[in-house]
Amino acid sequence: NRHLIWVADDVAPAGNGSFNSYRPNLSITFEDANAAYVSSTAIQASEDDVYKNSLNNEIVALKVVTQGTLNPLSLTSVTFNTTGTTSTSDISAARVYYSNDNVFSTAVQFGNQIDNPNGEITFTGDKPLSSENFFWLVYDVKSSAGLDNTLDAQCTGFVVSDACLLYTSPSPRDS
C-alpha cells in the first residue's frame, strides 16, 4: 500500500492568460507506508477424512493480513490448543507451516515440531509478514489412532512484532 500525497501552490503558471493558465501547479507523489496489522481469521483447513499413520494432516490455519511495505511486521509466535480432539493420544506430532496464499504447502516450516501435543502448544519463530499470511497447523496421526475419532484445534493467540494478539473466536467452528 502506498500513500498519495499531493501539493498545490497558488502561483499561476506562465501562459497566454487563458482560463486554464490559472490552475494551481500540482505535484503528486506516492510513498510507501509503514506495515500495519489489519486482521486475522481462523480457518478450518480441511474436513477431509484422516487416516491412521498419516503425516501433515491440515487441521486449522491462521490467516494474518497486513498492509504497507516499510518496516515489515514479523510473527514471532502462534499458540494453538488441541480442543475438539477426541483423543490427543492419536497425535504423534504437530507442526506449523507458512504460505503467503490460501494453498497449503510444507515448503516453509514455522517453529519446531512438537511431539505428542496435548492442550496448549506454542510455536516460535520469526516470519516477516507480507499482505496475506497463512500459518497451517498440521498433525501427524499414529497407526494406533482410534476409529471415528475427531482431530481439531483452536488458535488462541499470536505475537506480531512484540504485540500479543489474543483470539476471541479461536475456532472456525465457533464462527
PDB file of C-alpha atoms in Angstrom:
ATOM      1  CA  ASN A   1       0.000   0.000   0.000  1.00  0.00           C
ATOM      2  CA  ARG A   2       1.121   3.472  -0.740  1.00  0.00           C
ATOM      3  CA  HIS A   3       0.052   6.880   0.452  1.00  0.00           C
ATOM      4  CA  LEU A   4      -0.918   9.520  -2.092  1.00  0.00           C
ATOM      5  CA  ILE A   5       0.473  12.949  -1.294  1.00  0.00           C
ATOM      6  CA  TRP A   6      -0.376  15.971  -3.377  1.00  0.00           C
ATOM      7  CA  VAL A   7       0.803  19.521  -3.018  1.00  0.00           C
ATOM      8  CA  ALA A   8      -0.679  22.584  -4.724  1.00  0.00           C
ATOM      9  CA  ASP A   9       0.699  26.086  -4.854  1.00  0.00           C
ATOM     10  CA  ASP A  10      -1.109  29.304  -5.650  1.00  0.00           C
ATOM     11  CA  VAL A  11       1.308  30.575  -8.262  1.00  0.00           C
ATOM     12  CA  ALA A  12      -0.271  30.925 -11.675  1.00  0.00           C
ATOM     13  CA  PRO A  13       1.744  29.124 -14.342  1.00  0.00           C
ATOM     14  CA  ALA A  14       3.132  31.204 -17.179  1.00  0.00           C
ATOM     15  CA  GLY A  15       0.831  31.251 -20.154  1.00  0.00           C
ATOM     16  CA  ASN A  16      -1.149  33.376 -22.544  1.00  0.00           C
ATOM     17  CA  GLY A  17      -3.796  34.359 -19.997  1.00  0.00           C
ATOM     18  CA  SER A  18      -6.301  31.686 -20.875  1.00  0.00           C
ATOM     19  CA  PHE A  19      -8.689  30.435 -18.183  1.00  0.00           C
ATOM     20  CA  ASN A  20      -6.664  27.219 -17.793  1.00  0.00           C
ATOM     21  CA  SER A  21      -3.432  29.079 -17.071  1.00  0.00           C
ATOM     22  CA  TYR A  22      -4.634  29.936 -13.541  1.00  0.00           C
ATOM     23  CA  ARG A  23      -4.895  26.326 -12.345  1.00  0.00           C
ATOM     24  CA  PRO A  24      -2.520  25.582  -9.464  1.00  0.00           C
ATOM     25  CA  ASN A  25       0.646  23.600 -10.054  1.00  0.00           C
ATOM     26  CA  LEU A  26       0.226  20.099  -8.664  1.00  0.00           C
ATOM     27  CA  SER A  27       2.866  17.670  -7.513  1.00  0.00           C
ATOM     28  CA  ILE A  28       1.683  14.109  -6.867  1.00  0.00           C
ATOM     29  CA  THR A  29       3.919  11.627  -5.065  1.00  0.00           C
ATOM     30  CA  PHE A  30       3.291   8.053  -3.976  1.00  0.00           C
ATOM     31  CA  GLU A  31       5.077   6.985  -0.805  1.00  0.00           C
ATOM     32  CA  ASP A  32       5.292   3.561   0.779  1.00  0.00           C
ATOM     33  CA  ALA A  33       3.536   3.213   4.134  1.00  0.00           C
ATOM     34  CA  ASN A  34       4.740   1.521   7.307  1.00  0.00           C
ATOM     35  CA  ALA A  35       3.471  -2.005   7.760  1.00  0.00           C
ATOM     36  CA  ALA A  36       0.397  -2.358   9.963  1.00  0.00           C
ATOM     37  CA  TYR A  37      -1.717  -5.230  11.255  1.00  0.00           C
ATOM     38  CA  VAL A  38      -5.169  -5.326   9.586  1.00  0.00           C
ATOM     39  CA  SER A  39      -6.954  -8.524  10.640  1.00  0.00           C
ATOM     40  CA  SER A  40      -6.720 -12.212  11.456  1.00  0.00           C
ATOM     41  CA  THR A  41      -9.043 -15.166  10.956  1.00  0.00           C
ATOM     42  CA  ALA A  42      -9.052 -18.822  11.970  1.00  0.00           C
ATOM     43  CA  ILE A  43      -9.826 -21.076   9.011  1.00  0.00           C
ATOM     44  CA  GLN A  44     -10.880 -24.719   9.093  1.00  0.00           C
ATOM     45  CA  ALA A  45      -8.064 -26.101   6.993  1.00  0.00           C
ATOM     46  CA  SER A  46      -9.732 -29.318   5.928  1.00  0.00           C
ATOM     47  CA  GLU A  47     -12.666 -31.516   6.797  1.00  0.00           C
ATOM     48  CA  ASP A  48     -11.333 -34.467   4.803  1.00  0.00           C
ATOM     49  CA  ASP A  49     -11.025 -37.886   6.394  1.00  0.00           C
ATOM     50  CA  VAL A  50      -7.714 -38.500   8.130  1.00  0.00           C
ATOM     51  CA  TYR A  51      -6.045 -41.893   8.041  1.00  0.00           C
ATOM     52  CA  LYS A  52      -4.035 -43.782  10.621  1.00  0.00           C
ATOM     53  CA  ASN A  53      -0.266 -43.465  10.260  1.00  0.00           C
ATOM     54  CA  SER A  54      -0.575 -40.286   8.133  1.00  0.00           C
ATOM     55  CA  LEU A  55       1.510 -37.119   8.058  1.00  0.00           C
ATOM     56  CA  ASN A  56       0.786 -33.387   7.656  1.00  0.00           C
ATOM     57  CA  ASN A  57      -2.964 -33.518   8.131  1.00  0.00           C
ATOM     58  CA  GLU A  58      -4.245 -29.940   7.870  1.00  0.00           C
ATOM     59  CA  ILE A  59      -6.254 -29.059  10.972  1.00  0.00           C
ATOM     60  CA  VAL A  60      -6.669 -25.287  11.207  1.00  0.00           C
ATOM     61  CA  ALA A  61      -4.991 -22.228   9.689  1.00  0.00           C
ATOM     62  CA  LEU A  62      -4.420 -18.730  10.995  1.00  0.00           C
ATOM     63  CA  LYS A  63      -4.729 -16.027   8.331  1.00  0.00           C
ATOM     64  CA  VAL A  64      -2.983 -12.749   9.219  1.00  0.00           C
ATOM     65  CA  VAL A  65      -3.437  -9.698   6.980  1.00  0.00           C
ATOM     66  CA  THR A  66      -1.121  -6.688   6.994  1.00  0.00           C
ATOM     67  CA  GLN A  67      -0.721  -3.623   4.809  1.00  0.00           C
ATOM     68  CA  GLY A  68       2.232  -1.393   4.000  1.00  0.00           C
ATOM     69  CA  THR A  69       5.739  -2.323   2.956  1.00  0.00           C
ATOM     70  CA  LEU A  70       8.064  -0.209   5.112  1.00  0.00           C
ATOM     71  CA  ASN A  71       9.313  -1.704   8.379  1.00  0.00           C
ATOM     72  CA  PRO A  72       7.569  -5.075   7.874  1.00  0.00           C
ATOM     73  CA  LEU A  73       5.950  -6.774  10.835  1.00  0.00           C
ATOM     74  CA  SER A  74       7.006 -10.272  11.918  1.00  0.00           C
ATOM     75  CA  LEU A  75       5.015 -13.060  13.501  1.00  0.00           C
ATOM     76  CA  THR A  76       7.155 -14.451  16.333  1.00  0.00           C
ATOM     77  CA  SER A  77       4.811 -16.980  17.946  1.00  0.00           C
ATOM     78  CA  VAL A  78       1.453 -18.635  17.478  1.00  0.00           C
ATOM     79  CA  THR A  79      -0.441 -20.637  20.095  1.00  0.00           C
ATOM     80  CA  PHE A  80      -2.992 -23.354  19.444  1.00  0.00           C
ATOM     81  CA  ASN A  81      -4.714 -25.881  21.672  1.00  0.00           C
ATOM     82  CA  THR A  82      -5.996 -29.367  20.954  1.00  0.00           C
ATOM     83  CA  THR A  83      -9.582 -28.545  21.974  1.00  0.00           C
ATOM     84  CA  GLY A  84     -12.088 -30.577  19.994  1.00  0.00           C
ATOM     85  CA  THR A  85      -9.769 -33.557  19.558  1.00  0.00           C
ATOM     86  CA  THR A  86     -11.353 -36.784  20.797  1.00  0.00           C
ATOM     87  CA  SER A  87      -8.078 -38.297  21.993  1.00  0.00           C
ATOM     88  CA  THR A  88      -4.757 -36.437  21.864  1.00  0.00           C
ATOM     89  CA  SER A  89      -3.026 -39.809  22.169  1.00  0.00           C
ATOM     90  CA  ASP A  90      -3.909 -40.234  18.459  1.00  0.00           C
ATOM     91  CA  ILE A  91      -1.465 -37.390  17.572  1.00  0.00           C
ATOM     92  CA  SER A  92       2.243 -38.177  17.289  1.00  0.00           C
ATOM     93  CA  ALA A  93       3.378 -34.662  16.306  1.00  0.00           C
ATOM     94  CA  ALA A  94       2.199 -31.151  15.457  1.00  0.00           C
ATOM     95  CA  ARG A  95       3.869 -28.628  13.164  1.00  0.00           C
ATOM     96  CA  VAL A  96       3.074 -25.242  11.647  1.00  0.00           C
ATOM     97  CA  TYR A  97       3.771 -24.384   8.024  1.00  0.00           C
ATOM     98  CA  TYR A  98       3.681 -20.943   6.387  1.00  0.00           C
ATOM     99  CA  SER A  99       2.379 -19.859   2.988  1.00  0.00           C
ATOM    100  CA  ASN A 100       1.512 -16.483   1.507  1.00  0.00           C
ATOM    101  CA  ASP A 101      -1.685 -17.751  -0.085  1.00  0.00           C
ATOM    102  CA  ASN A 102      -4.609 -19.977   0.836  1.00  0.00           C
ATOM    103  CA  VAL A 103      -2.904 -23.085  -0.572  1.00  0.00           C
ATOM    104  CA  PHE A 104      -1.345 -25.489   1.935  1.00  0.00           C
ATOM    105  CA  SER A 105       2.334 -26.265   1.422  1.00  0.00           C
ATOM    106  CA  THR A 106       5.047 -27.927   3.505  1.00  0.00           C
ATOM    107  CA  ALA A 107       7.780 -25.793   1.891  1.00  0.00           C
ATOM    108  CA  VAL A 108       8.253 -23.379   4.851  1.00  0.00           C
ATOM    109  CA  GLN A 109       8.028 -24.691   8.411  1.00  0.00           C
ATOM    110  CA  PHE A 110       7.444 -22.166  11.212  1.00  0.00           C
ATOM    111  CA  GLY A 111       8.960 -23.122  14.567  1.00  0.00           C
ATOM    112  CA  ASN A 112       9.843 -26.621  15.717  1.00  0.00           C
ATOM    113  CA  GLN A 113       7.811 -29.798  15.695  1.00  0.00           C
ATOM    114  CA  ILE A 114       6.014 -30.572  18.976  1.00  0.00           C
ATOM    115  CA  ASP A 115       5.815 -34.282  19.782  1.00  0.00           C
ATOM    116  CA  ASN A 116       2.715 -35.764  21.447  1.00  0.00           C
ATOM    117  CA  PRO A 117       0.839 -32.448  21.757  1.00  0.00           C
ATOM    118  CA  ASN A 118      -1.798 -32.217  24.462  1.00  0.00           C
ATOM    119  CA  GLY A 119      -3.524 -28.964  25.431  1.00  0.00           C
ATOM    120  CA  GLU A 120      -1.796 -25.668  24.653  1.00  0.00           C
ATOM    121  CA  ILE A 121       1.010 -25.746  22.080  1.00  0.00           C
ATOM    122  CA  THR A 122       3.127 -22.715  21.130  1.00  0.00           C
ATOM    123  CA  PHE A 123       5.337 -22.431  18.071  1.00  0.00           C
ATOM    124  CA  THR A 124       8.027 -19.732  17.956  1.00  0.00           C
ATOM    125  CA  GLY A 125       9.986 -18.328  15.052  1.00  0.00           C
ATOM    126  CA  ASP A 126      10.446 -15.082  13.157  1.00  0.00           C
ATOM    127  CA  LYS A 127       8.445 -14.776   9.949  1.00  0.00           C
ATOM    128  CA  PRO A 128       8.295 -11.373   8.199  1.00  0.00           C
ATOM    129  CA  LEU A 129       4.725 -10.776   7.042  1.00  0.00           C
ATOM    130  CA  SER A 130       3.528  -9.809   3.586  1.00  0.00           C
ATOM    131  CA  SER A 131      -0.033  -8.725   2.799  1.00  0.00           C
ATOM    132  CA  GLU A 132      -1.694 -12.152   3.326  1.00  0.00           C
ATOM    133  CA  ASN A 133      -0.091 -14.818   5.510  1.00  0.00           C
ATOM    134  CA  PHE A 134      -1.287 -18.315   6.383  1.00  0.00           C
ATOM    135  CA  PHE A 135       0.027 -20.405   9.290  1.00  0.00           C
ATOM    136  CA  TRP A 136      -1.171 -24.013   8.929  1.00  0.00           C
ATOM    137  CA  LEU A 137      -1.335 -26.328  11.961  1.00  0.00           C
ATOM    138  CA  VAL A 138      -0.877 -29.963  10.957  1.00  0.00           C
ATOM    139  CA  TYR A 139      -0.978 -33.208  12.918  1.00  0.00           C
ATOM    140  CA  ASP A 140       0.771 -36.499  12.276  1.00  0.00           C
ATOM    141  CA  VAL A 141      -1.518 -39.378  13.259  1.00  0.00           C
ATOM    142  CA  LYS A 142      -0.338 -42.574  14.943  1.00  0.00           C
ATOM    143  CA  SER A 143      -1.039 -46.006  13.496  1.00  0.00           C
ATOM    144  CA  SER A 144      -2.899 -46.812  16.737  1.00  0.00           C
ATOM    145  CA  ALA A 145      -5.360 -43.897  16.367  1.00  0.00           C
ATOM    146  CA  GLY A 146      -8.959 -44.649  17.278  1.00  0.00           C
ATOM    147  CA  LEU A 147     -11.512 -45.191  14.532  1.00  0.00           C
ATOM    148  CA  ASP A 148     -14.015 -42.315  14.082  1.00  0.00           C
ATOM    149  CA  ASN A 149     -12.101 -40.023  16.464  1.00  0.00           C
ATOM    150  CA  THR A 150     -12.038 -36.296  15.733  1.00  0.00           C
ATOM    151  CA  LEU A 151      -8.928 -34.125  15.315  1.00  0.00           C
ATOM    152  CA  ASP A 152      -9.347 -30.402  15.893  1.00  0.00           C
ATOM    153  CA  ALA A 153      -7.640 -27.324  17.316  1.00  0.00           C
ATOM    154  CA  GLN A 154      -8.135 -23.687  18.181  1.00  0.00           C
ATOM    155  CA  CYS A 155      -5.821 -20.735  17.654  1.00  0.00           C
ATOM    156  CA  THR A 156      -5.766 -18.880  20.974  1.00  0.00           C
ATOM    157  CA  GLY A 157      -3.192 -16.169  20.317  1.00  0.00           C
ATOM    158  CA  PHE A 158      -0.174 -14.963  18.423  1.00  0.00           C
ATOM    159  CA  VAL A 159       2.525 -12.311  18.657  1.00  0.00           C
ATOM    160  CA  VAL A 160       3.219  -9.866  15.826  1.00  0.00           C
ATOM    161  CA  SER A 161       6.270  -7.622  16.323  1.00  0.00           C
ATOM    162  CA  ASP A 162       6.059  -7.763  20.132  1.00  0.00           C
ATOM    163  CA  ALA A 163       2.292  -7.095  20.245  1.00  0.00           C
ATOM    164  CA  CYS A 164       0.378 -10.026  21.726  1.00  0.00           C
ATOM    165  CA  LEU A 165      -2.928 -10.630  19.975  1.00  0.00           C
ATOM    166  CA  LEU A 166      -5.420 -12.909  21.697  1.00  0.00           C
ATOM    167  CA  TYR A 167      -8.046 -14.568  19.610  1.00  0.00           C
ATOM    168  CA  THR A 168     -11.680 -14.007  20.516  1.00  0.00           C
ATOM    169  CA  SER A 169     -13.074 -16.571  18.047  1.00  0.00           C
ATOM    170  CA  PRO A 170     -10.311 -19.191  18.130  1.00  0.00           C
ATOM    171  CA  SER A 171     -12.038 -21.903  16.143  1.00  0.00           C
ATOM    172  CA  PRO A 172     -13.673 -21.652  12.731  1.00  0.00           C
ATOM    173  CA  ARG A 173     -16.355 -23.944  14.114  1.00  0.00           C
ATOM    174  CA  ASP A 174     -17.249 -21.129  16.590  1.00  0.00           C
ATOM    175  CA  SER A 175     -17.877 -18.680  13.733  1.00  0.00           C
TER     176      SER A 175
END
